[in-house]
Amino acid sequence: PTPAGFHLTATALHAATAVLLYRLGVVLLGDARAALAGALLFTVHPVHTEAVTYLAGRSDPLSALALLAALLAYARGRTVLATAAFAAALLAREAAVGLVLLLVVVDLGLGRRPSIRRWLPLLAVLAAYLALRIAIVGATPVPMATAAFPLWRRALTMLPVVVDYLRVLLVP
């Protein structure tokens, strides 16, 4: 394998993610221009540099692509496709568990009342994933060195980091 192939794959994943973001934006906002502006901003924003250019960051665009596919399929009532895409997103990156919260956003964006009944297939995938993860990794949390410090000190330490992340996000 050559580096060019890895870069091409990462760029293709990022571009496909931008296309799905645009399509989801059209569905939720009902405004193609606003969806296009959001997708273009996503595409060129420098905050995505590491995920697109670093080989180790490949799980980020892969998970984002599958997560957006799941949300778009869910918004269109295609439950089987949404469920399969969510499973793929979880297998790519554990952070995809956030889909459950995004379902509320999609429901509200579509002007419909959030419904656990509609979410059941996706929640079943999440439960299966968590059960599999616990069976393989275990349920005991990994001890962290930061746990030795009180919560208030950790929060104060993280505050500048969060502020810096927001700065980079808004003013790259």
mmCIF file of C-alpha atoms in Angstrom:
data_model
loop_
_atom_site.group_PDB
_atom_site.id
_atom_site.type_symbol
_atom_site.label_atom_id
_atom_site.label_comp_id
_atom_site.label_asym_id
_atom_site.label_seq_id
_atom_site.Cartn_x
_atom_site.Cartn_y
_atom_site.Cartn_z
ATOM 1 C CA PRO A 1 0.000 0.000 0.000
ATOM 2 C CA THR A 2 1.146 3.482 -0.846
ATOM 3 C CA PRO A 3 0.520 6.674 1.128
ATOM 4 C CA ALA A 4 -1.370 8.063 -1.859
ATOM 5 C CA GLY A 5 -3.948 5.287 -1.549
ATOM 6 C CA PHE A 6 -4.506 6.048 2.125
ATOM 7 C CA HIS A 7 -4.867 9.759 1.409
ATOM 8 C CA LEU A 8 -7.271 9.086 -1.450
ATOM 9 C CA THR A 9 -9.405 6.849 0.770
ATOM 10 C CA ALA A 10 -9.458 9.397 3.597
ATOM 11 C CA THR A 11 -10.382 12.194 1.192
ATOM 12 C CA ALA A 12 -13.147 10.072 -0.342
ATOM 13 C CA LEU A 13 -14.550 9.278 3.116
ATOM 14 C CA HIS A 14 -14.518 12.972 4.033
ATOM 15 C CA ALA A 15 -16.201 13.952 0.760
ATOM 16 C CA ALA A 16 -18.872 11.263 1.145
ATOM 17 C CA THR A 17 -19.493 12.435 4.716
ATOM 18 C CA ALA A 18 -19.960 15.994 3.452
ATOM 19 C CA VAL A 19 -22.475 14.771 0.856
ATOM 20 C CA LEU A 20 -24.468 12.908 3.505
ATOM 21 C CA LEU A 21 -24.335 15.950 5.786
ATOM 22 C CA TYR A 22 -25.764 18.034 2.944
ATOM 23 C CA ARG A 23 -28.538 15.518 2.290
ATOM 24 C CA LEU A 24 -29.424 15.310 5.986
ATOM 25 C CA GLY A 25 -29.386 19.101 6.159
ATOM 26 C CA VAL A 26 -31.853 19.318 3.279
ATOM 27 C CA VAL A 27 -34.164 16.845 5.001
ATOM 28 C CA LEU A 28 -34.004 18.548 8.406
ATOM 29 C CA LEU A 29 -33.807 22.193 7.365
ATOM 30 C CA GLY A 30 -35.845 22.056 4.178
ATOM 31 C CA ASP A 31 -33.414 24.589 2.729
ATOM 32 C CA ALA A 32 -30.855 23.389 0.193
ATOM 33 C CA ARG A 33 -28.783 26.588 0.433
ATOM 34 C CA ALA A 34 -28.423 26.384 4.212
ATOM 35 C CA ALA A 35 -27.598 22.668 3.946
ATOM 36 C CA LEU A 36 -25.005 23.394 1.265
ATOM 37 C CA ALA A 37 -23.427 26.162 3.357
ATOM 38 C CA GLY A 38 -23.189 23.834 6.349
ATOM 39 C CA ALA A 39 -21.764 20.964 4.303
ATOM 40 C CA LEU A 40 -19.205 23.222 2.623
ATOM 41 C CA LEU A 41 -18.130 24.656 5.972
ATOM 42 C CA PHE A 42 -17.770 21.113 7.295
ATOM 43 C CA THR A 43 -15.753 20.129 4.228
ATOM 44 C CA VAL A 44 -13.163 22.908 4.408
ATOM 45 C CA HIS A 45 -12.961 23.539 8.150
ATOM 46 C CA PRO A 46 -9.403 22.967 9.400
ATOM 47 C CA VAL A 47 -10.617 21.201 12.548
ATOM 48 C CA HIS A 48 -10.956 18.050 10.408
ATOM 49 C CA THR A 49 -7.328 18.050 9.285
ATOM 50 C CA GLU A 50 -6.134 15.295 11.605
ATOM 51 C CA ALA A 51 -9.068 13.014 10.899
ATOM 52 C CA VAL A 52 -8.539 13.325 7.152
ATOM 53 C CA THR A 53 -4.751 13.410 6.854
ATOM 54 C CA TYR A 54 -3.619 11.017 9.592
ATOM 55 C CA LEU A 55 -3.923 7.300 9.004
ATOM 56 C CA ALA A 56 -4.773 6.744 12.676
ATOM 57 C CA GLY A 57 -7.695 9.175 12.323
ATOM 58 C CA ARG A 58 -9.463 7.080 9.699
ATOM 59 C CA SER A 59 -12.022 5.809 12.213
ATOM 60 C CA ASP A 60 -13.407 9.350 12.613
ATOM 61 C CA PRO A 61 -14.608 9.950 9.040
ATOM 62 C CA LEU A 62 -15.644 6.316 8.721
ATOM 63 C CA SER A 63 -17.802 6.546 11.827
ATOM 64 C CA ALA A 64 -19.156 9.962 10.811
ATOM 65 C CA LEU A 65 -20.124 8.610 7.400
ATOM 66 C CA ALA A 66 -21.988 5.647 8.882
ATOM 67 C CA LEU A 67 -23.569 7.818 11.601
ATOM 68 C CA LEU A 68 -24.890 10.324 9.064
ATOM 69 C CA ALA A 69 -26.143 7.465 6.899
ATOM 70 C CA ALA A 70 -27.998 6.103 9.935
ATOM 71 C CA LEU A 71 -29.534 9.492 10.722
ATOM 72 C CA LEU A 72 -30.554 10.085 7.113
ATOM 73 C CA ALA A 73 -32.098 6.621 6.836
ATOM 74 C CA TYR A 74 -33.891 7.128 10.169
ATOM 75 C CA ALA A 75 -35.241 10.479 9.008
ATOM 76 C CA ARG A 76 -36.599 8.801 5.880
ATOM 77 C CA GLY A 77 -38.157 5.922 7.810
ATOM 78 C CA ARG A 78 -35.738 3.291 6.501
ATOM 79 C CA THR A 79 -35.255 1.469 9.786
ATOM 80 C CA VAL A 80 -33.276 -1.525 8.525
ATOM 81 C CA LEU A 81 -30.747 0.679 6.755
ATOM 82 C CA ALA A 82 -30.541 3.013 9.772
ATOM 83 C CA THR A 83 -29.904 0.070 12.067
ATOM 84 C CA ALA A 84 -27.187 -1.417 9.844
ATOM 85 C CA ALA A 85 -25.480 1.956 9.423
ATOM 86 C CA PHE A 86 -25.576 2.556 13.177
ATOM 87 C CA ALA A 87 -23.947 -0.827 13.789
ATOM 88 C CA ALA A 88 -21.224 0.085 11.289
ATOM 89 C CA ALA A 89 -20.703 3.461 12.989
ATOM 90 C CA LEU A 90 -20.331 1.774 16.374
ATOM 91 C CA LEU A 91 -17.831 -0.716 15.002
ATOM 92 C CA ALA A 92 -15.795 2.117 13.501
ATOM 93 C CA ARG A 93 -15.759 4.291 16.609
ATOM 94 C CA GLU A 94 -17.340 3.947 20.019
ATOM 95 C CA ALA A 95 -18.329 7.623 20.089
ATOM 96 C CA ALA A 96 -21.191 6.729 17.729
ATOM 97 C CA VAL A 97 -23.258 5.922 20.843
ATOM 98 C CA GLY A 98 -24.200 9.610 20.621
ATOM 99 C CA LEU A 99 -26.626 8.710 17.843
ATOM 100 C CA VAL A 100 -29.259 7.993 20.472
ATOM 101 C CA LEU A 101 -29.255 11.681 21.482
ATOM 102 C CA LEU A 102 -29.238 12.795 17.864
ATOM 103 C CA LEU A 103 -32.441 10.849 17.207
ATOM 104 C CA VAL A 104 -34.253 13.401 19.359
ATOM 105 C CA VAL A 105 -32.775 16.214 17.271
ATOM 106 C CA VAL A 106 -33.858 14.520 14.040
ATOM 107 C CA ASP A 107 -37.370 13.910 15.334
ATOM 108 C CA LEU A 108 -37.719 17.517 16.471
ATOM 109 C CA GLY A 109 -36.181 18.781 13.225
ATOM 110 C CA LEU A 110 -38.807 16.860 11.291
ATOM 111 C CA GLY A 111 -41.544 18.288 13.489
ATOM 112 C CA ARG A 112 -42.452 14.950 14.965
ATOM 113 C CA ARG A 113 -42.636 13.880 18.561
ATOM 114 C CA PRO A 114 -39.645 11.826 19.744
ATOM 115 C CA SER A 115 -40.672 8.196 20.074
ATOM 116 C CA ILE A 116 -38.853 5.391 21.829
ATOM 117 C CA ARG A 117 -40.915 2.969 19.749
ATOM 118 C CA ARG A 118 -39.234 4.288 16.571
ATOM 119 C CA TRP A 119 -35.853 4.056 18.297
ATOM 120 C CA LEU A 120 -36.214 0.433 19.462
ATOM 121 C CA PRO A 121 -34.247 -1.189 16.612
ATOM 122 C CA LEU A 122 -31.403 1.292 17.111
ATOM 123 C CA LEU A 123 -31.497 0.846 20.873
ATOM 124 C CA ALA A 124 -31.344 -2.925 20.331
ATOM 125 C CA VAL A 125 -28.160 -2.472 18.273
ATOM 126 C CA LEU A 126 -26.728 -0.286 21.027
ATOM 127 C CA ALA A 127 -27.605 -2.880 23.685
ATOM 128 C CA ALA A 128 -26.024 -5.664 21.606
ATOM 129 C CA TYR A 129 -22.901 -3.565 21.072
ATOM 130 C CA LEU A 130 -22.595 -2.769 24.778
ATOM 131 C CA ALA A 131 -23.112 -6.419 25.715
ATOM 132 C CA LEU A 132 -20.454 -7.502 23.219
ATOM 133 C CA ARG A 133 -18.067 -4.819 24.425
ATOM 134 C CA ILE A 134 -18.548 -5.827 28.069
ATOM 135 C CA ALA A 135 -18.059 -9.495 27.166
ATOM 136 C CA ILE A 136 -14.780 -8.724 25.395
ATOM 137 C CA VAL A 137 -13.313 -5.824 27.376
ATOM 138 C CA GLY A 138 -15.110 -6.267 30.676
ATOM 139 C CA ALA A 139 -17.262 -3.938 32.711
ATOM 140 C CA THR A 140 -14.584 -2.722 35.089
ATOM 141 C CA PRO A 141 -13.526 0.803 34.198
ATOM 142 C CA VAL A 142 -9.873 1.377 33.483
ATOM 143 C CA PRO A 143 -8.303 3.242 36.415
ATOM 144 C CA MET A 144 -7.119 6.672 35.386
ATOM 145 C CA ALA A 145 -4.347 8.680 36.966
ATOM 146 C CA THR A 146 -6.594 11.746 36.887
ATOM 147 C CA ALA A 147 -9.028 10.052 39.271
ATOM 148 C CA ALA A 148 -6.604 10.849 42.090
ATOM 149 C CA PHE A 149 -7.521 14.528 41.732
ATOM 150 C CA PRO A 150 -10.823 15.969 42.967
ATOM 151 C CA LEU A 151 -13.525 16.625 40.387
ATOM 152 C CA TRP A 152 -13.371 20.406 40.883
ATOM 153 C CA ARG A 153 -9.650 20.437 40.043
ATOM 154 C CA ARG A 154 -10.179 18.319 36.935
ATOM 155 C CA ALA A 155 -13.008 20.628 35.826
ATOM 156 C CA LEU A 156 -10.853 23.716 36.309
ATOM 157 C CA THR A 157 -8.047 22.063 34.374
ATOM 158 C CA MET A 158 -10.345 21.180 31.495
ATOM 159 C CA LEU A 159 -11.970 24.610 31.260
ATOM 160 C CA PRO A 160 -9.104 26.197 29.292
ATOM 161 C CA VAL A 161 -9.024 23.177 27.003
ATOM 162 C CA VAL A 162 -12.737 23.483 26.228
ATOM 163 C CA VAL A 163 -12.349 27.222 25.631
ATOM 164 C CA ASP A 164 -9.436 26.554 23.279
ATOM 165 C CA TYR A 165 -11.422 23.911 21.370
ATOM 166 C CA LEU A 166 -14.291 26.377 20.940
ATOM 167 C CA ARG A 167 -11.842 29.014 19.750
ATOM 168 C CA VAL A 168 -10.350 26.666 17.150
ATOM 169 C CA LEU A 169 -13.815 25.653 16.047
ATOM 170 C CA LEU A 170 -15.035 29.243 15.617
ATOM 171 C CA VAL A 171 -11.817 30.992 14.635
ATOM 172 C CA PRO A 172 -9.410 28.506 13.080
#
